[in-house]
Short mmCIF file of C-alpha atoms in Angstrom, two decimals:
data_model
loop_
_atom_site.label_atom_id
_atom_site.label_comp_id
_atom_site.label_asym_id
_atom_site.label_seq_id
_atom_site.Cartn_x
_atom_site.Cartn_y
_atom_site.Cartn_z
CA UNK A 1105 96.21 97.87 96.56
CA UNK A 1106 99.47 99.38 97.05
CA UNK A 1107 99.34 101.94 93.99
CA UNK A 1108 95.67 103.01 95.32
CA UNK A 1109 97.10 103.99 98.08
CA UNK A 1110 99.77 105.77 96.22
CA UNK A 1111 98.00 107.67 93.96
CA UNK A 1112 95.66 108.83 96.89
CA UNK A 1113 98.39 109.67 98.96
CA UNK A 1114 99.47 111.90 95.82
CA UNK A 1115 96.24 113.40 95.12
CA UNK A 1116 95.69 114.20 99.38
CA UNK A 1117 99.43 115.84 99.50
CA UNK A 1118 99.15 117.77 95.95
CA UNK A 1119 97.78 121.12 97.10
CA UNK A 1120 100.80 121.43 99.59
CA UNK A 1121 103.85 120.60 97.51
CA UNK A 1122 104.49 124.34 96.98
CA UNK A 1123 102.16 125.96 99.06
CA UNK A 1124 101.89 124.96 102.65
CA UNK A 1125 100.45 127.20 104.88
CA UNK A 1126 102.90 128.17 107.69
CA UNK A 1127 99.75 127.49 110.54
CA UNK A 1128 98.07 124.83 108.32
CA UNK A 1129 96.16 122.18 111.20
CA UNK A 1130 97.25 118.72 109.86
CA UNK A 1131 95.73 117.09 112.39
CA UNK A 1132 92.15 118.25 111.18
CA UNK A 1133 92.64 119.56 108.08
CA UNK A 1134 90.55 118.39 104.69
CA UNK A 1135 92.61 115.33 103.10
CA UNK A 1136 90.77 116.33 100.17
CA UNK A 1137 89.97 119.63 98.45
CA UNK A 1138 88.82 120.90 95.04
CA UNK A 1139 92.76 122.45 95.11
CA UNK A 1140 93.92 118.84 94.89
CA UNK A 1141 95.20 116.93 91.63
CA UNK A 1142 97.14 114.01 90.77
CA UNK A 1143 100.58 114.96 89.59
CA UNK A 1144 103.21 112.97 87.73
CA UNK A 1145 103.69 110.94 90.79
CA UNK A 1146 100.24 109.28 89.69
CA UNK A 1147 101.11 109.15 85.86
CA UNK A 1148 104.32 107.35 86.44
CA UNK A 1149 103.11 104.67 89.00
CA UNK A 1150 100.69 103.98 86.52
CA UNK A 1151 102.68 103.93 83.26
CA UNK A 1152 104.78 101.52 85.47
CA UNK A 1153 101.65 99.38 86.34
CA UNK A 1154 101.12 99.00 82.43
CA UNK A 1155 104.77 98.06 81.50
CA UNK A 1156 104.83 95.39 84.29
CA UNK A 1157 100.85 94.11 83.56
CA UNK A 1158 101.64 93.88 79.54
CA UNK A 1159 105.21 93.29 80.15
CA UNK A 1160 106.31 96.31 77.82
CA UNK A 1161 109.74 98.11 78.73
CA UNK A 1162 109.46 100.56 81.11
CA UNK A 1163 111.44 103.41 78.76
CA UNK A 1164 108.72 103.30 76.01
CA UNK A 1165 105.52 102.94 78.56
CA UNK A 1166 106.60 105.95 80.64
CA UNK A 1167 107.33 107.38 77.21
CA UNK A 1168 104.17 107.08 76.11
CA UNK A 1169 101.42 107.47 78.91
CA UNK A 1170 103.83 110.32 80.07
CA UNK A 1171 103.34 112.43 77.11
CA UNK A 1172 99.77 112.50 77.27
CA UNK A 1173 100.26 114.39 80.55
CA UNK A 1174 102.82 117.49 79.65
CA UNK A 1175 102.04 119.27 82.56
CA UNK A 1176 101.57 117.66 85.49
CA UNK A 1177 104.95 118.47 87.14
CA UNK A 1178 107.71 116.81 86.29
CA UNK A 1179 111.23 117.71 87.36
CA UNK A 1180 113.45 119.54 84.74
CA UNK A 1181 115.55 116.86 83.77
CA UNK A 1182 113.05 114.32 83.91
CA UNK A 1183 110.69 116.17 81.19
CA UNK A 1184 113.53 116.25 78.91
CA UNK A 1185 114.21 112.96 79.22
CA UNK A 1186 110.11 112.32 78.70
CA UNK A 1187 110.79 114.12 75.07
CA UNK A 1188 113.78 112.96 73.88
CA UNK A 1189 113.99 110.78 70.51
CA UNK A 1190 117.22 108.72 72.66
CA UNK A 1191 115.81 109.07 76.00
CA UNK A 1192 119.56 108.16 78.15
CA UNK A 1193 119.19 108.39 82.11
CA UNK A 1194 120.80 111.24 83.62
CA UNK A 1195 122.15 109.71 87.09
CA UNK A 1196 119.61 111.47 89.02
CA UNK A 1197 119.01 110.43 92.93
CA UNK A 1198 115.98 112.51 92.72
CA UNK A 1199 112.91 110.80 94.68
CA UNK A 1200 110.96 109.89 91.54
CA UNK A 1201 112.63 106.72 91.28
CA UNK A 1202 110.70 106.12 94.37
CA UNK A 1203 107.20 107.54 93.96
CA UNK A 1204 106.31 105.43 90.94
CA UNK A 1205 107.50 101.62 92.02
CA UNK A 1206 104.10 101.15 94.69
CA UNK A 1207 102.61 98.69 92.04
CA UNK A 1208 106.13 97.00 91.94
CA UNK A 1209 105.70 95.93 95.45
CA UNK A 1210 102.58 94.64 95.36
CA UNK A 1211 102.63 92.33 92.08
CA UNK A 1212 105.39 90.24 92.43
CA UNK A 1213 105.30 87.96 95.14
CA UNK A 1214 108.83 87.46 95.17
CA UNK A 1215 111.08 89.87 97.06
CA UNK A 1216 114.07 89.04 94.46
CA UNK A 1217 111.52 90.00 91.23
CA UNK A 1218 110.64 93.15 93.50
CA UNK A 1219 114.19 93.80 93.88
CA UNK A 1220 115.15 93.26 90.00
CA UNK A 1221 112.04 94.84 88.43
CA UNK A 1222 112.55 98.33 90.80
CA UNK A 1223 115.98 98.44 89.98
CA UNK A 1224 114.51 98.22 86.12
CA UNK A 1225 112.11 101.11 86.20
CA UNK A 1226 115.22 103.21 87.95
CA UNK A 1227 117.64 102.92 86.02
CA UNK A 1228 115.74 104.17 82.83
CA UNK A 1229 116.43 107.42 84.14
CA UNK A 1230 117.25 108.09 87.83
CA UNK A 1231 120.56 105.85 87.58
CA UNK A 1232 122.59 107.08 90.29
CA UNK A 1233 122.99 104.20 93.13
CA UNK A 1234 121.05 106.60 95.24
CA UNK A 1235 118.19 106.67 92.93
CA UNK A 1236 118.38 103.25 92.54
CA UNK A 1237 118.42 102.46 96.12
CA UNK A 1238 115.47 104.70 96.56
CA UNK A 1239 113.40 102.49 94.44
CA UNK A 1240 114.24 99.36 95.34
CA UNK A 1241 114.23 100.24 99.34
CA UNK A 1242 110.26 101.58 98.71
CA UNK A 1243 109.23 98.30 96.93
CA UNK A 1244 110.78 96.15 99.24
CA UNK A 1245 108.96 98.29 101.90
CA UNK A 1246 105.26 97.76 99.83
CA UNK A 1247 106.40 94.00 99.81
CA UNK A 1248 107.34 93.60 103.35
CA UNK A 1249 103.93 95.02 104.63
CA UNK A 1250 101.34 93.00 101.97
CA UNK A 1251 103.63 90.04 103.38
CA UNK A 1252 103.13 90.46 107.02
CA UNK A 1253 106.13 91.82 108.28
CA UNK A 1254 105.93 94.36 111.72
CA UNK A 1255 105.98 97.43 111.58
CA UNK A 1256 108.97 97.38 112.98
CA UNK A 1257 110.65 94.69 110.85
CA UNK A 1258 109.98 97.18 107.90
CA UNK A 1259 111.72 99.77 109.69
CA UNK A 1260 114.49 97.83 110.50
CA UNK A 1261 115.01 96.89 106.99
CA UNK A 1262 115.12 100.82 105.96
CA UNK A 1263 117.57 101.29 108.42
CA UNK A 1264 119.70 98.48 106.98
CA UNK A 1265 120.01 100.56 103.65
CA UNK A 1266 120.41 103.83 105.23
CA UNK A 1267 122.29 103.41 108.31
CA UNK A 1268 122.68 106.65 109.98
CA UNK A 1269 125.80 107.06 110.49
CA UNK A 1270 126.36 107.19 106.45
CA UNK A 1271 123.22 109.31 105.78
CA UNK A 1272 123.24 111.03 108.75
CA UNK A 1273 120.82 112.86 111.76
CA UNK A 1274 117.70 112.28 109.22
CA UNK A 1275 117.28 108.61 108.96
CA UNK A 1276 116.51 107.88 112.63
CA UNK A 1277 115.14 110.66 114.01
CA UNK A 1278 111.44 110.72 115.19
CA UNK A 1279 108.22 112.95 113.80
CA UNK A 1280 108.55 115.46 116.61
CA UNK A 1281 112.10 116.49 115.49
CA UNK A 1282 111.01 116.10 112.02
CA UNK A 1283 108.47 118.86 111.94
CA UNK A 1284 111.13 121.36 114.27
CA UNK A 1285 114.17 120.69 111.81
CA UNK A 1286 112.89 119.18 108.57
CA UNK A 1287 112.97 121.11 105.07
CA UNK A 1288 111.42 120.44 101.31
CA UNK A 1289 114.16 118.00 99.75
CA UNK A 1290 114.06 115.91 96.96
CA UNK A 1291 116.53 113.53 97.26
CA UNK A 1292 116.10 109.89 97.54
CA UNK A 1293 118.23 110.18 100.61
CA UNK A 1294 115.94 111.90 102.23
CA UNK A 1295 112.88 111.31 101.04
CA UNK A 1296 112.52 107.46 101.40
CA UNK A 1297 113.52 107.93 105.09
CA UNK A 1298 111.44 110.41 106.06
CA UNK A 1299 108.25 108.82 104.58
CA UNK A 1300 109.17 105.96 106.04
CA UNK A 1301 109.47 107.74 109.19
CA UNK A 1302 105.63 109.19 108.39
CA UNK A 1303 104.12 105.42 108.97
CA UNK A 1304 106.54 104.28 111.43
CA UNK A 1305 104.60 106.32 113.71
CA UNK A 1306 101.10 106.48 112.23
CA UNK A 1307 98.31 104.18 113.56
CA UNK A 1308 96.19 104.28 110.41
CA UNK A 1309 96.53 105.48 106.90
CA UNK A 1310 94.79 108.50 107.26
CA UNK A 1311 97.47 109.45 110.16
CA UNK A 1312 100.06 108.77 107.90
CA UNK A 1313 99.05 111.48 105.45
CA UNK A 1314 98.68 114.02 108.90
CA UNK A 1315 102.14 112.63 109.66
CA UNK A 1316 103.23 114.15 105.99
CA UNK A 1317 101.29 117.17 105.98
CA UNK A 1318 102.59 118.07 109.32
CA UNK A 1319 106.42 118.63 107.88
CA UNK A 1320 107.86 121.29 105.11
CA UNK A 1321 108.29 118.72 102.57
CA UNK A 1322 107.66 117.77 99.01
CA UNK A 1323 104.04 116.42 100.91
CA UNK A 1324 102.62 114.67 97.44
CA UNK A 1325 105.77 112.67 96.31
CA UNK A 1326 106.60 111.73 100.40
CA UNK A 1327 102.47 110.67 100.83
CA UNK A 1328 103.36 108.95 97.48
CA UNK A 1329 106.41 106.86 98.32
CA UNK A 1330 104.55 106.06 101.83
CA UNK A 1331 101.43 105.48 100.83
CA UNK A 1332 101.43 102.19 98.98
CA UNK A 1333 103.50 100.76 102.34
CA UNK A 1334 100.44 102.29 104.48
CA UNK A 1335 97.92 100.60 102.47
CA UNK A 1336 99.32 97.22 102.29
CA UNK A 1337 99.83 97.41 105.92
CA UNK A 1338 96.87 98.45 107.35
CA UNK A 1339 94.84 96.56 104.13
CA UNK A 1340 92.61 99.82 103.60
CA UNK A 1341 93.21 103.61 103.50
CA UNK A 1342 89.82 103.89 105.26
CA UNK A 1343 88.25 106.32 102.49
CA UNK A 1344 86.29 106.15 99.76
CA UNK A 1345 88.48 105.58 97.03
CA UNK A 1346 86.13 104.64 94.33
CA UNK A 1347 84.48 107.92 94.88
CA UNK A 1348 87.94 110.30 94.98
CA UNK A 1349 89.44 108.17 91.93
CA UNK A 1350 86.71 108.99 89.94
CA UNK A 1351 86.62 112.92 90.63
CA UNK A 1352 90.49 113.03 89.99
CA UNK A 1353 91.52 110.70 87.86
CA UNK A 1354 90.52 111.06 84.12
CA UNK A 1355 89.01 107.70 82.14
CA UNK A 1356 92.49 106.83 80.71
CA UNK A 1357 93.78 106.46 84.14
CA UNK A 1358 91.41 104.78 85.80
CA UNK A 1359 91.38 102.10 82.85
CA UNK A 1360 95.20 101.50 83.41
CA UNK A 1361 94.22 101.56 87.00
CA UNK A 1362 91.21 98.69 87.00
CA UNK A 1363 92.96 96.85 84.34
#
């Protein structure tokens, strides 16, 4: 499942988001640590699994489940819109447009629902075209790998949306310039690229998380965003995720989750 390997990808990048360690080994670090945690990333991929499973509109589901969770690190803007009595979106390109549309993805089993039903969960909040993009580029992504599509075909199709010479030296560039000129962004623009980038040139899902944890980013919203595409490509993240859902998620969760 695409949002398994979401959330997991969340949980493995949390301890990082703010405090990466300058001479941290990605390539043999712990994925998992007792300093990890899902973060909002989680919460809203599953308050979007909810809307779309009991067909309830995404404003009052995020709403809802979102509020049970106060602090689990949302952006600014977006915590005010969490709160508000006339919640309005804010034309934010932020990336959590992306993070939270895995489940999107993977459900519908046509790429024009996928297209329609990310745009949806957007525009709620993150309405800028940019954030908009961002949402509907990842669940296209999640729907091109659980249908087959090459690795390459998927990549192809990212570089259709952002062609590099509009979003410029980011969008095509490989891992090894990545981790040499690469800083924490969160931006759409940015993001969705670079965690594309992340499983263009992993080999299993486990070496896509390395991939992330090897650059100065926002590690648990990019192993968010890329996750749910590694999963559904490779069919497994290769770990025990029974096990590590149970220690991190809490029983509310993991009922949305299993539903």
């Amino acid at each position: 499942m695409a949002i398994i390997g979401a959330i997991l990808g969340d949980i493995a990048g949390s301890r990082f988001e703010y405090d990466r360690p300058e001479d941290l080994d990605w390539k043999n670090c712990e994925l998992f640590t007792d300093d990890c945690a899902f973060t909002d990333d989680t919460v809203m991929s599953l308050a979007v699994k909810y809307a779309v499973d009991n067909h309830i509109d995404f404003t009052v589901t995020l709403q809802e489940i979102g509020r049970c969770f106060p602090y689990c690190g949302y952006g600014r803007n977006f915590i005010k819109w969490l709160f508000s009595e006339n919640p309005q979106p804010y034309h934010s390109f932020g990336n959590g447009s992306a993070m939270r549309v895995s489940y999107i993805g993977e459900y519908f089993d046509d790429v024009d629902d996928v297209r329609k039903y990310a745009e949806m969960s957007a525009e709620i909040s993150h309405n800028h075209p940019e954030g908009i993009k961002g949402a509907v580029t990842t669940a296209v992504c999640v729907w091109m790998a659980k249908h087959g599509k090459t690795k390459q075909e998927i990549y192809d199709y990212l570089l259709s949306q952002y062609p590099a010479d509009t979003y410029g030296f980011i969008v095509n560039k490989d891992m090894d310039y990545l981790r040499e000129h690469y800083s924490w962004d969160i931006r759409c623009t940015t993001s969705v690229p670079v965690a594309l980038r992340c499983f263009y040139e992993s080999d299993s899902y486990e070496s896509f998380l390395r991939n992330v944890f090897s650059l100065d980013c926002d590690t648990d919203t990019i192993c968010a965003i890329g996750g749910g595409i590694a999963e559904e490509f490779y069919k497994t993240t290769g770990l025990p995720e029974e096990q590590l859902l149970k220690k991190y998620l809490d029983d509310g969760l993991l009922k949305i989750l299993y539903a």
